Short mmCIF file of C-alpha atoms in Angstrom, two decimals:
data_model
loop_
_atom_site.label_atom_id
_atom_site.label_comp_id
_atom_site.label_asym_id
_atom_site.label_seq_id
_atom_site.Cartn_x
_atom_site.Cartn_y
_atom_site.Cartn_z
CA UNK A 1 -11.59 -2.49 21.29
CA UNK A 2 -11.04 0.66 19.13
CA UNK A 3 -11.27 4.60 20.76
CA UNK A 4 -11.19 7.39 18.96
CA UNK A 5 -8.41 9.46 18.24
CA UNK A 6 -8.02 12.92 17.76
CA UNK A 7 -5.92 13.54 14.84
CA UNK A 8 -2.56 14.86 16.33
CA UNK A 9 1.27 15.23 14.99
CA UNK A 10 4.50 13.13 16.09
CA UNK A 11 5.09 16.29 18.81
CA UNK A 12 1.79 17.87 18.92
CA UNK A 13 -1.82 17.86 19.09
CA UNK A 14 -3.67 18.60 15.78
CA UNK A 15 -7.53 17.85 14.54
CA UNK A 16 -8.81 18.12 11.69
CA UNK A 17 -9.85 21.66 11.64
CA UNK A 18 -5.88 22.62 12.73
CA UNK A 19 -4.55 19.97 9.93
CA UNK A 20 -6.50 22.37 7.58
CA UNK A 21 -5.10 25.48 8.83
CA UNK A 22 -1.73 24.34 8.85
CA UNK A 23 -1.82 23.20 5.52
CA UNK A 24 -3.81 26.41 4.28
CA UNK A 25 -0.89 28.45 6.02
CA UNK A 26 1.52 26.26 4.00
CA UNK A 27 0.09 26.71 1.14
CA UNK A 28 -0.51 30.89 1.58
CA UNK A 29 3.58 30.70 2.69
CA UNK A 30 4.65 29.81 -1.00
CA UNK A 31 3.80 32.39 -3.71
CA UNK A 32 -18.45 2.88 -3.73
CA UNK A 33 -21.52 1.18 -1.47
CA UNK A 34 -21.11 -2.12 0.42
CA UNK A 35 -19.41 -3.93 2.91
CA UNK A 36 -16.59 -5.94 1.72
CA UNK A 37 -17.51 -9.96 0.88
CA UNK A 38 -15.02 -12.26 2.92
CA UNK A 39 -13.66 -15.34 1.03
CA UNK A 40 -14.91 -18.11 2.91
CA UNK A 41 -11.36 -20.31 1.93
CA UNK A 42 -7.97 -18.13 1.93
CA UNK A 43 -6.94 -18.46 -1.22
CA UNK A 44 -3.95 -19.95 -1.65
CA UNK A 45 -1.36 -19.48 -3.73
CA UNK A 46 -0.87 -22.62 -6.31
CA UNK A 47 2.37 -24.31 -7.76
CA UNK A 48 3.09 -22.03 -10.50
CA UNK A 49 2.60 -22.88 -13.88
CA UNK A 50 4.96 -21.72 -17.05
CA UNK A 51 6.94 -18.17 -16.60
CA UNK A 52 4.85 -14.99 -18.07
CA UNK A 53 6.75 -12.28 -18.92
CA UNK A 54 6.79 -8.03 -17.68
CA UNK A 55 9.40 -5.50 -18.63
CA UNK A 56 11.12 -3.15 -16.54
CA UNK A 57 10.80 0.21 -18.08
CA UNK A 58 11.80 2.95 -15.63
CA UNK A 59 13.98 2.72 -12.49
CA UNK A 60 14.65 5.38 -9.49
CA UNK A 61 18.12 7.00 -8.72
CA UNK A 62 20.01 4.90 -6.55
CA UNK A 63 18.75 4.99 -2.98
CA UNK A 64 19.95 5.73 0.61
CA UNK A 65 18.53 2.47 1.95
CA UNK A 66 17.29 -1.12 1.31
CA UNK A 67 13.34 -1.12 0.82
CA UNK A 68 11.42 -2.83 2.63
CA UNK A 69 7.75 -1.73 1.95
CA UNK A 70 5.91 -0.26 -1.07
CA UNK A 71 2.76 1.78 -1.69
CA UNK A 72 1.16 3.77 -3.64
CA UNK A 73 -1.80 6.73 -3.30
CA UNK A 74 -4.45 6.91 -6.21
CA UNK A 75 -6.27 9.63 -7.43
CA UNK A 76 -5.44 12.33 -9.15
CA UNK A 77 -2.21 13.08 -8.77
CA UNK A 78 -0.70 9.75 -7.66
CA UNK A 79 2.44 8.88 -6.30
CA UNK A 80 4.44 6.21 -4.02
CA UNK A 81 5.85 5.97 -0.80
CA UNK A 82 9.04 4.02 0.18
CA UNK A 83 9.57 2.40 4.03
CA UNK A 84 13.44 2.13 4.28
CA UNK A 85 15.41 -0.47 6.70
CA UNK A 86 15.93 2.57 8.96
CA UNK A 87 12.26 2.72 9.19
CA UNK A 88 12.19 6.33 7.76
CA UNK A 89 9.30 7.22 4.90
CA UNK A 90 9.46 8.93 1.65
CA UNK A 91 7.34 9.93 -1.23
CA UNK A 92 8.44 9.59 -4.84
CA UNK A 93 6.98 10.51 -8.19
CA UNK A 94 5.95 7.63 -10.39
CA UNK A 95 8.71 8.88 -12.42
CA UNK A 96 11.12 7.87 -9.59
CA UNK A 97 12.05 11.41 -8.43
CA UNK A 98 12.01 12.03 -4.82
CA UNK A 99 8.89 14.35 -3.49
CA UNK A 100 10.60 14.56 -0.10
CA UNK A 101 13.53 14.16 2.28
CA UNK A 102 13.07 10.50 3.98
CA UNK A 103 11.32 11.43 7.21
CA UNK A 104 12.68 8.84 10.56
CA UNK A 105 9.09 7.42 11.58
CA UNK A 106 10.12 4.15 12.66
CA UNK A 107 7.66 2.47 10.42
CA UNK A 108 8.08 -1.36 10.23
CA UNK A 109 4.97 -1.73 7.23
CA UNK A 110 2.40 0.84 5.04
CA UNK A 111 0.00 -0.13 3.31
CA UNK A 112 -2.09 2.09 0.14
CA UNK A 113 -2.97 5.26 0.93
CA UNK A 114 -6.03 6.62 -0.64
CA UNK A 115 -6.58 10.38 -1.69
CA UNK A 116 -9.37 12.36 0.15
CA UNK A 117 -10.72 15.39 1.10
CA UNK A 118 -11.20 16.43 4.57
CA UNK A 119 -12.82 19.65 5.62
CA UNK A 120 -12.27 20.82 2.07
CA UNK A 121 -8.29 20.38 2.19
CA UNK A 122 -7.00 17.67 0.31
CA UNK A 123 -4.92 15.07 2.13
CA UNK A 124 -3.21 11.40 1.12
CA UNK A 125 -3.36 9.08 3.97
CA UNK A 126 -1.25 6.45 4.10
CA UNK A 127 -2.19 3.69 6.82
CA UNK A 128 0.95 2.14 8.55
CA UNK A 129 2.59 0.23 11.77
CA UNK A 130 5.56 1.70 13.81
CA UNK A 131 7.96 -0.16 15.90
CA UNK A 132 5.91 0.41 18.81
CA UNK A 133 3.05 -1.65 17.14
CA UNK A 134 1.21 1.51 16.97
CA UNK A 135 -1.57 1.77 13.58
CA UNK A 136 -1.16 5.27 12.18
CA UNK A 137 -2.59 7.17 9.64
CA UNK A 138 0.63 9.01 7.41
CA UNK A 139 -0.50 12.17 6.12
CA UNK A 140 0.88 14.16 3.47
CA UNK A 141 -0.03 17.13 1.19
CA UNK A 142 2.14 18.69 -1.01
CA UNK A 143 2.47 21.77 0.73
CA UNK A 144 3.86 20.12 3.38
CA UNK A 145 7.75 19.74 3.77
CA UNK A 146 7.34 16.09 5.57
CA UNK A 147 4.02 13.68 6.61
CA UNK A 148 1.94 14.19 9.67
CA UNK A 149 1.70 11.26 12.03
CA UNK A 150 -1.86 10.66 13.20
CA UNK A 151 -2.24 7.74 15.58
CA UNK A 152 -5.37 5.61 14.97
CA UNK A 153 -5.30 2.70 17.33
CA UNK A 154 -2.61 2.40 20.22
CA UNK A 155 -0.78 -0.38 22.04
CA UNK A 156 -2.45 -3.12 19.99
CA UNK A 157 0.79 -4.85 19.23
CA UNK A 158 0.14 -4.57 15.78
CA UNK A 159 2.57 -6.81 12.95
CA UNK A 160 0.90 -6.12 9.52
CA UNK A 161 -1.65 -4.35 7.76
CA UNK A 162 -3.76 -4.00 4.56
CA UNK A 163 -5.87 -1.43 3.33
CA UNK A 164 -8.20 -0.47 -0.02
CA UNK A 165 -10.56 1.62 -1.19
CA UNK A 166 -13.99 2.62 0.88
CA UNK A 167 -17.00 0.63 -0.25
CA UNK A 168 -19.58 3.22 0.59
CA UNK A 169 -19.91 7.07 0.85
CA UNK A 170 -19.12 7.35 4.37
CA UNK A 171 -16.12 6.15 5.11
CA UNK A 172 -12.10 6.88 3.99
CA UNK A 173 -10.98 3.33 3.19
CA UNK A 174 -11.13 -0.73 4.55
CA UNK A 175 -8.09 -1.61 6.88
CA UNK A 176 -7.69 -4.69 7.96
CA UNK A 177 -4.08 -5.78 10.60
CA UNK A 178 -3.26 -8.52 12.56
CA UNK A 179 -1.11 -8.65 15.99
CA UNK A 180 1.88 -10.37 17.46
CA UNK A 181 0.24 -11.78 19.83
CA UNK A 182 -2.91 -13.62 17.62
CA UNK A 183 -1.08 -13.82 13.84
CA UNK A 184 -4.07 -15.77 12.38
CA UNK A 185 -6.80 -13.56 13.16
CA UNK A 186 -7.30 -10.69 10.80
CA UNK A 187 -9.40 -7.90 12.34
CA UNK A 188 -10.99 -5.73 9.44
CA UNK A 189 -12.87 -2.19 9.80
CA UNK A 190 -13.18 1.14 8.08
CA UNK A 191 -11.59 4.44 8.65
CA UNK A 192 -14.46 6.96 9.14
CA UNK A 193 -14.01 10.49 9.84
CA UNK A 194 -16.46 11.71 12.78
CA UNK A 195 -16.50 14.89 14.77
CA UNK A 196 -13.34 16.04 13.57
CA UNK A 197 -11.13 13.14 14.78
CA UNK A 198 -10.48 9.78 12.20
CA UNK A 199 -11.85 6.26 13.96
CA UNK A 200 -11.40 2.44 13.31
CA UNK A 201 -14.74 1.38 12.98
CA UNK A 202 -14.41 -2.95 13.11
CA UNK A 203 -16.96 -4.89 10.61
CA UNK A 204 -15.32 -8.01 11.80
CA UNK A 205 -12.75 -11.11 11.90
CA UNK A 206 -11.18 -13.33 9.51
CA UNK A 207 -9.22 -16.36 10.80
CA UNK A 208 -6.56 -17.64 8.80
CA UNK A 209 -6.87 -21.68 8.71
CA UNK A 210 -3.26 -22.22 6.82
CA UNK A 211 -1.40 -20.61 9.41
CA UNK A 212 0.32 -17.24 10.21
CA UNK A 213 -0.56 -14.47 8.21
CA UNK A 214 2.04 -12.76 6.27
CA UNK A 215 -0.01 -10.81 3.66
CA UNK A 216 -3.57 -9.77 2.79
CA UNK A 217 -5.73 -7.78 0.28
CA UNK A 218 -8.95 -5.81 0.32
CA UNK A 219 -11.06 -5.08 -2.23
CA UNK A 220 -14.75 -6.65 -2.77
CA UNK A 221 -13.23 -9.67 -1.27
CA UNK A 222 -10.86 -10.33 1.46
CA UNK A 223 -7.66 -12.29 0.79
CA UNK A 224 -4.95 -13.42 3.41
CA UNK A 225 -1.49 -15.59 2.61
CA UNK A 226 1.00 -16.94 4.99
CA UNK A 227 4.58 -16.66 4.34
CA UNK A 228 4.94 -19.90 2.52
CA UNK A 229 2.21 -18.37 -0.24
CA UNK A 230 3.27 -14.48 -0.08
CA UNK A 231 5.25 -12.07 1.67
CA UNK A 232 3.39 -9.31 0.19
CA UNK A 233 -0.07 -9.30 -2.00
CA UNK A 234 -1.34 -6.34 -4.72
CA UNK A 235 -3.99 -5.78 -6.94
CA UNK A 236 -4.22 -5.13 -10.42
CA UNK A 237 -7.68 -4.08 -12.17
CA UNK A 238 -8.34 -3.25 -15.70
CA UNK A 239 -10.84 -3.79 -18.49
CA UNK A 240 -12.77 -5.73 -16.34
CA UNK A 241 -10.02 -7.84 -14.91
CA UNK A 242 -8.44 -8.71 -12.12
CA UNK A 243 -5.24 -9.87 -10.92
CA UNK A 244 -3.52 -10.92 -7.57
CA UNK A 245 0.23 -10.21 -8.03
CA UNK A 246 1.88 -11.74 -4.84
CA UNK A 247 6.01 -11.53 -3.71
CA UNK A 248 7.07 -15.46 -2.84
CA UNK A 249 9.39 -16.34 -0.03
CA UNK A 250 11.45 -17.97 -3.21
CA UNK A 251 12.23 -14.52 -4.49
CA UNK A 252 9.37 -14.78 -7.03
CA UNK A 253 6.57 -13.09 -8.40
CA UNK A 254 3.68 -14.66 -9.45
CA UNK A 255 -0.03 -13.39 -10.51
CA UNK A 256 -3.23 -14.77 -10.35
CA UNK A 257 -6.33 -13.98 -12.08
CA UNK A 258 -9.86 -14.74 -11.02
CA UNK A 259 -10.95 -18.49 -11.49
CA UNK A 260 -7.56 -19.25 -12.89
CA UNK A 261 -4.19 -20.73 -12.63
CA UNK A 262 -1.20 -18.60 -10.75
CA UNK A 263 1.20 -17.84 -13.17
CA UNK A 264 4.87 -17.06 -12.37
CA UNK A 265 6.22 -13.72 -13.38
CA UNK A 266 9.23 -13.61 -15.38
CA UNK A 267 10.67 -9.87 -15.14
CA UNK A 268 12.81 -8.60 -18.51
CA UNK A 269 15.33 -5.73 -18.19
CA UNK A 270 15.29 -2.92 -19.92
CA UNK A 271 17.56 -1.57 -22.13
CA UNK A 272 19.19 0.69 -19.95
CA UNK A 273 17.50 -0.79 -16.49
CA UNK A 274 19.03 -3.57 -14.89
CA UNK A 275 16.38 -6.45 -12.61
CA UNK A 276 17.18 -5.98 -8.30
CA UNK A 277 19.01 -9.04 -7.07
CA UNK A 278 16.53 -9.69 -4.62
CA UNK A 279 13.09 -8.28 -4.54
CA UNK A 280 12.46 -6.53 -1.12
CA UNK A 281 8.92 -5.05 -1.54
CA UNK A 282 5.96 -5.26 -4.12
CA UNK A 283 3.11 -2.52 -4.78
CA UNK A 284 0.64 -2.05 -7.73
CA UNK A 285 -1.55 0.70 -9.02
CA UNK A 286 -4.12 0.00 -11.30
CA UNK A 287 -5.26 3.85 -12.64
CA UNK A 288 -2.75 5.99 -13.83
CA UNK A 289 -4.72 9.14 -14.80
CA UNK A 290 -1.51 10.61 -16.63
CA UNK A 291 1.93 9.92 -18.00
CA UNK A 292 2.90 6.72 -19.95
CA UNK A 293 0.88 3.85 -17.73
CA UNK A 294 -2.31 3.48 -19.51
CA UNK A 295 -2.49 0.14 -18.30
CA UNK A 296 -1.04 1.66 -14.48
CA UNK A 297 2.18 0.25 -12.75
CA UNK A 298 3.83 -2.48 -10.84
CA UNK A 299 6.71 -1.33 -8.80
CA UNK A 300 9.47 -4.05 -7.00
CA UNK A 301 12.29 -2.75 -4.96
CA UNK A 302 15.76 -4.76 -4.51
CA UNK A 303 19.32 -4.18 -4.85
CA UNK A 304 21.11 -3.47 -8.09
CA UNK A 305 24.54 -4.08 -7.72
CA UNK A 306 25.84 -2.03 -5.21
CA UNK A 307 23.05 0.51 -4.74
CA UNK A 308 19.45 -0.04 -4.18
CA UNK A 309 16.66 1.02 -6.93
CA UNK A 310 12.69 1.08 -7.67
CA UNK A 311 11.87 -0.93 -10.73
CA UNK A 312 8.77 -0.14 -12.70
CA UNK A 313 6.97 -2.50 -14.33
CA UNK A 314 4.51 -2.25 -17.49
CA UNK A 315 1.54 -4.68 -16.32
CA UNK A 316 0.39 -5.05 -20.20
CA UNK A 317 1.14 -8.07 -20.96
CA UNK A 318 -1.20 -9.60 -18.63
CA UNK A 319 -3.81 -8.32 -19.97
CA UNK A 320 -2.88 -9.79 -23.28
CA UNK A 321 -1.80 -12.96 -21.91
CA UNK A 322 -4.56 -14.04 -19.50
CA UNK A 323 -8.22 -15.12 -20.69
#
């Protein structure tokens, strides 16, 4: 059972109509339409067929900390957000420069974010899972020195999350989690704003018939893995295609395109940018509305050596490669 939740910071209470004032202050300091269509079958990830290849053509600074999770916000000014080990959060630049300090949230997983616009101020909210197995809402604006936390549902126990974009003009975006206590059920909803406070509003239940769920992915469909398929799941869409890039258990990437066969990924260095040792996180964005990713990005996280990097990837080549 969902309640709703007044929108409030890690110390303090805060609504909506305060989140705008405190981010109007900040700012005055410096000088689509249906519900989504489950998959009746979990689609599962297939023994992989011949290597494709993607280059690596940026990379971040080294990093404080391992990786662990990976996600990006959309819209018009787009950027990505890094969980660390520690469970702290920062924001990059999808040229791998750092937007902000890494906050300590205690996040153990964050899913996309999606840009919106709340009482006129614009926020990026980031859906995630602390160690308390809390579901938050991350906020940020630029104006801001560090991200709001905005509890959504408490005390639910909750282990892992999805989210993507709304599918009608009333809501903020589809979430979907699952719990410690029941991993194969995968509870799915919508993140409406009403009366000045965010909700979960629940559309419904997905059980997972291959076993503990370790990933999933919203979109017009519904897609859930278990660890022996994917430890993480993204999205890719572009002239009219789409692909489902998944993170193996084996260290491996693989993609998958509608109707078709799942393909490993075979990841080429760069010049001057070395491949992580191990990959520790996955994320994808399919628009890039500026900068060099026409086609948008695919990011992987690992250790290089002895520090620990962001790899961007240049998602062409699949859709060259795939029919």
């Amino acid at each position: 059972m969902f309640k709703l939740v007044a929108l409030r910071s890690v110390s303090a209470f805060v609504n909506l109509s305060f989140a705008a004032i405190l981010i109007f202050l900040a700012a005055c300091s410096e000088t689509q339409n249906s519900a989504p269509v489950a998959v009746d079958k979990a689609e599962r990830v297939h023994p992989a067929e011949p290597a494709y290849p993607l280059q690596a053509v940026w990379a971040s600074r080294a990093l404080d900390e391992p990786v662990t999770d990976l996600a990006f916000v959309g819209g018009s000014e787009p950027f990505l957000a890094a969980v660390y080990v520690s469970g702290a959060l920062q924001f990059l630049t999808l040229d791998g420069d750092r937007l902000t300090s890494a906050e300590a949230l205690n996040i153990t997983a964050l899913a996309d974010g999606q840009a919106v616009v709340l009482q006129d101020t614009p926020l990026n909210l980031f859906p995630g899972i602390d160690r308390a197995g809390n579901l938050n809402l991350y906020t940020y604006s630029p104006v801001l020195d560090a991200p709001l936390t905005l509890p959504l549902l408490e005390d639910i126990g909750a282990a892992g999350l999805c989210a993507g974009p709304p599918l009608d003009e009333t809501s903020l975006m589809q979430l979907a989690y699952w719990t410690e206590a029941d991993r194969q059920t995968l509870h799915t909803g919508r993140v409406e704003e009403k009366a000045d406070v965010l909700i979960f509003s629940p559309l419904g239940e997905r059980r997972s018939q291959s076993g503990p769920i370790a990933s999933c992915n919203l979109y017009l469909d519904i897609q859930i893995a278990p660890a022996e398929d994917a430890l993480d799941l993204a999205k890719m869409r572009k002239m009219g295609k789409s692909f489902t890039l998944a993170r193996t258990a084996e260290d491996r990437l693989t993609v998958t395109q509608a109707n078709s066969k799942t393909v490993d990924i075979e990841l080429l260095p760069g010049i001057t940018i070395l491949l992580p040792d191990e990959i520790t996180a996955l994320a994808a964005l399919s628009e890039v509305r500026y900068g060099g990713y026409p086609n948008g990005i695919i990011v992987i996280a690992g250790p290089v050596g002895q520090a620990h990097q962001i790899i961007f990837l240049n998602p062409t080549s699949l859709f060259e490669a795939l029919p």
